[in-house]
Structure formats: C-alpha cells, structure tokens
Amino acid sequence: MPDTSTSTSTSSTDPASAPSLPTMVWPSLRYADAPAAIEFLTGALGFVATAVYVSDDDPSVVQHAELRWPPGGGIMLGSAGNSSEWPAPPGSSACYVVTDDPDALFARASGAGAIVVREPNDTDYGSRDFAVRDPEGNLWSFGTYAGE
C-alpha cells in the first residue's frame, strides 16, 4: 500500500471538473445473455448504452456494445461465443469503478437485485467502497478512490 502521508495529489469525480479526454481504456466482458447484461448494467448500476450492435441473424446476439460510465470511462461487452481469441468464460471478470456516491449507488444496485459481496464500508486507504456481482457472476467494485 502506498504511503499517502506525503501525497500532494488531489482527485475529483465531478464530471464537470474532469478534462474532456477520450476514453483510452475499455475493459471488455463477455456474457451468456448480453441483452440482459446491458439491461442490468444500465438499470441497476447506472451505465449508459451508447452503442449496441446485434447480429442480423439473431438479435439476441450482441456483437459489440459500448456502455459509458457518466463521470468518465466505459466498458465494452458482447455475447460469448466459441472463439479461441476470448478464452475467459462469462462471469470471470472484475472491474473497479469510481463513484462519488457509493451509498446511493449501492442502494440502487441492491434494490435492482445485484448480488451483494461487500456492503458499503470505509477502507484504510480513505475510500468508501462496496462490491456486487452481476447476474452472471462478474465482480463489480465501486468506490470513491480515484487513484493517486
């Protein structure tokens, strides 16, 4: 754990104060039921679907989706397939997302049926965090820690 006693950096999760930069890191996930995952991630966790491309042959197959995190950043996701390029099975991912109001987000997520892993708590490094699993088992941690 870094020594924060000498740290002089400050951080803000206020989207209005963040520089307008493109998202440069896109965590990517695969789901057995991608349309249901998009519904959960937007409804329970607050992501915003900005692009969803489905198969012409089967609209239940999401070939590519982009979901933005309103304060900044985003994720990509799609339907799981039989590809050697993506050997990780659905439900095996973990993401940490910065939020300025973890208690309100926890109430929203748990109220929408997220599987609670860790209720909101204060960490020894100054963050307020919680963790939930989505319906397919991916771990979603949310907290106020925005990095050094």
Coordinates of C-alpha atoms in Angstrom, one line a residue:
M1 CA 0.0 0.0 0.0
P2 CA 1.4 3.4 -0.9
D3 CA 2.3 5.9 1.8
T4 CA -0.4 8.6 1.4
S5 CA 1.0 10.8 4.2
T6 CA 3.3 12.5 1.7
S7 CA 0.9 12.6 -1.2
T8 CA 0.1 16.0 -2.6
S9 CA -2.2 14.9 -5.4
T10 CA -5.9 15.7 -5.4
S11 CA -8.7 14.0 -7.2
S12 CA -12.3 14.7 -8.2
T13 CA -15.0 12.5 -9.5
D14 CA -17.0 15.6 -10.5
P15 CA -17.5 15.1 -14.3
A16 CA -17.7 18.9 -14.8
S17 CA -14.1 19.3 -13.5
A18 CA -12.6 16.4 -15.4
P19 CA -10.7 17.1 -18.7
S20 CA -12.6 16.2 -21.8
L21 CA -10.4 13.3 -23.0
P22 CA -11.5 10.3 -24.9
T23 CA -11.8 7.0 -23.1
M24 CA -8.5 5.2 -23.6
V25 CA -9.0 2.0 -21.6
W26 CA -12.0 -0.1 -22.3
P27 CA -12.5 -3.2 -20.0
S28 CA -14.2 -5.8 -22.1
L29 CA -16.6 -8.5 -20.9
R30 CA -18.5 -11.4 -22.5
Y31 CA -21.9 -12.5 -21.3
A32 CA -24.0 -15.6 -22.0
D33 CA -27.1 -13.3 -22.1
A34 CA -25.6 -9.9 -23.3
P35 CA -29.0 -8.2 -23.7
A36 CA -29.9 -9.0 -20.1
A37 CA -26.5 -7.8 -19.0
I38 CA -27.0 -4.5 -20.8
E39 CA -30.3 -4.1 -19.0
F40 CA -28.8 -4.9 -15.6
L41 CA -25.7 -2.6 -16.1
T42 CA -27.8 0.3 -17.3
G43 CA -30.7 -0.2 -14.9
A44 CA -29.0 -1.4 -11.7
L45 CA -25.6 0.2 -12.0
G46 CA -26.1 3.4 -14.0
F47 CA -24.1 2.8 -17.1
V48 CA -25.4 4.4 -20.3
A49 CA -25.6 2.3 -23.5
T50 CA -24.1 4.4 -26.3
A51 CA -23.8 1.6 -29.0
V52 CA -25.3 -1.8 -29.3
Y53 CA -24.8 -3.9 -32.4
V54 CA -26.7 -7.1 -32.7
S55 CA -26.4 -10.0 -35.2
D56 CA -28.6 -9.7 -38.3
D57 CA -29.4 -13.4 -38.0
D58 CA -30.2 -13.4 -34.2
P59 CA -31.0 -10.1 -32.4
S60 CA -30.3 -11.8 -29.1
V61 CA -26.6 -12.0 -30.0
V62 CA -24.8 -8.8 -29.2
Q63 CA -21.7 -8.5 -31.4
H64 CA -20.5 -5.3 -29.8
A65 CA -21.8 -2.9 -27.2
E66 CA -20.3 0.2 -25.6
L67 CA -21.6 1.4 -22.2
R68 CA -20.3 4.7 -20.8
W69 CA -19.8 5.5 -17.1
P70 CA -21.3 9.0 -16.8
P71 CA -18.4 10.5 -14.8
G72 CA -16.0 9.1 -17.4
G73 CA -14.8 5.9 -18.9
G74 CA -16.7 3.0 -20.2
I75 CA -16.8 -0.7 -20.9
M76 CA -17.3 -2.9 -24.0
L77 CA -19.2 -6.2 -24.0
G78 CA -20.7 -8.8 -26.2
S79 CA -22.2 -12.2 -26.4
A80 CA -20.0 -15.1 -25.6
G81 CA -19.1 -17.3 -28.5
N82 CA -16.9 -20.2 -29.4
S83 CA -13.7 -18.2 -30.0
S84 CA -10.2 -19.1 -29.1
E85 CA -9.4 -15.3 -29.1
W86 CA -11.6 -15.0 -25.9
P87 CA -10.9 -18.0 -23.7
A88 CA -12.2 -16.5 -20.5
P89 CA -15.7 -17.7 -19.7
P90 CA -18.6 -15.3 -18.9
G91 CA -18.8 -14.3 -15.3
S92 CA -15.0 -14.4 -14.7
S93 CA -14.3 -10.6 -14.9
A94 CA -13.8 -8.0 -12.2
C95 CA -14.0 -4.2 -12.6
Y96 CA -13.4 -1.3 -10.2
V97 CA -15.5 1.9 -11.0
V98 CA -15.1 5.3 -9.3
T99 CA -18.2 6.9 -8.0
D100 CA -18.8 10.0 -5.8
D101 CA -21.8 8.5 -4.1
P102 CA -21.3 4.8 -3.3
D103 CA -24.1 4.6 -0.8
A104 CA -26.7 5.8 -3.2
L105 CA -25.4 3.5 -6.0
F106 CA -25.3 0.6 -3.5
A107 CA -29.0 1.2 -2.7
R108 CA -29.8 1.3 -6.4
A109 CA -27.8 -1.8 -7.2
S110 CA -29.0 -3.9 -4.3
G111 CA -32.6 -2.7 -4.9
A112 CA -32.3 -4.0 -8.5
G113 CA -31.2 -7.4 -7.4
A114 CA -27.4 -7.2 -7.6
I115 CA -25.7 -9.9 -5.5
V116 CA -24.1 -8.2 -2.6
V117 CA -20.5 -9.2 -2.0
R118 CA -19.5 -6.4 0.3
E119 CA -21.7 -3.7 1.8
P120 CA -20.5 -0.1 1.8
N121 CA -17.5 0.3 4.1
D122 CA -14.7 2.8 4.7
T123 CA -11.3 1.4 3.8
D124 CA -8.0 2.1 5.5
Y125 CA -6.8 4.0 2.4
G126 CA -9.6 6.5 2.6
S127 CA -12.2 5.2 0.1
R128 CA -15.8 4.3 0.6
D129 CA -16.4 1.1 -1.3
F130 CA -18.8 -1.7 -1.9
A131 CA -18.9 -4.8 -4.2
V132 CA -21.6 -6.7 -6.0
R133 CA -21.9 -9.4 -8.6
D134 CA -24.0 -9.1 -11.8
P135 CA -26.4 -12.0 -12.6
E136 CA -23.6 -13.9 -14.5
G137 CA -21.1 -13.6 -11.6
N138 CA -18.8 -10.8 -12.7
L139 CA -17.5 -8.8 -9.7
W140 CA -18.2 -5.0 -9.7
S141 CA -16.5 -2.9 -7.1
F142 CA -17.4 0.7 -6.7
G143 CA -15.7 3.3 -4.5
T144 CA -14.5 6.8 -4.1
Y145 CA -10.8 6.0 -4.6
A146 CA -9.9 7.6 -7.9
G147 CA -6.2 6.7 -7.8
E148 CA -3.1 8.7 -7.0

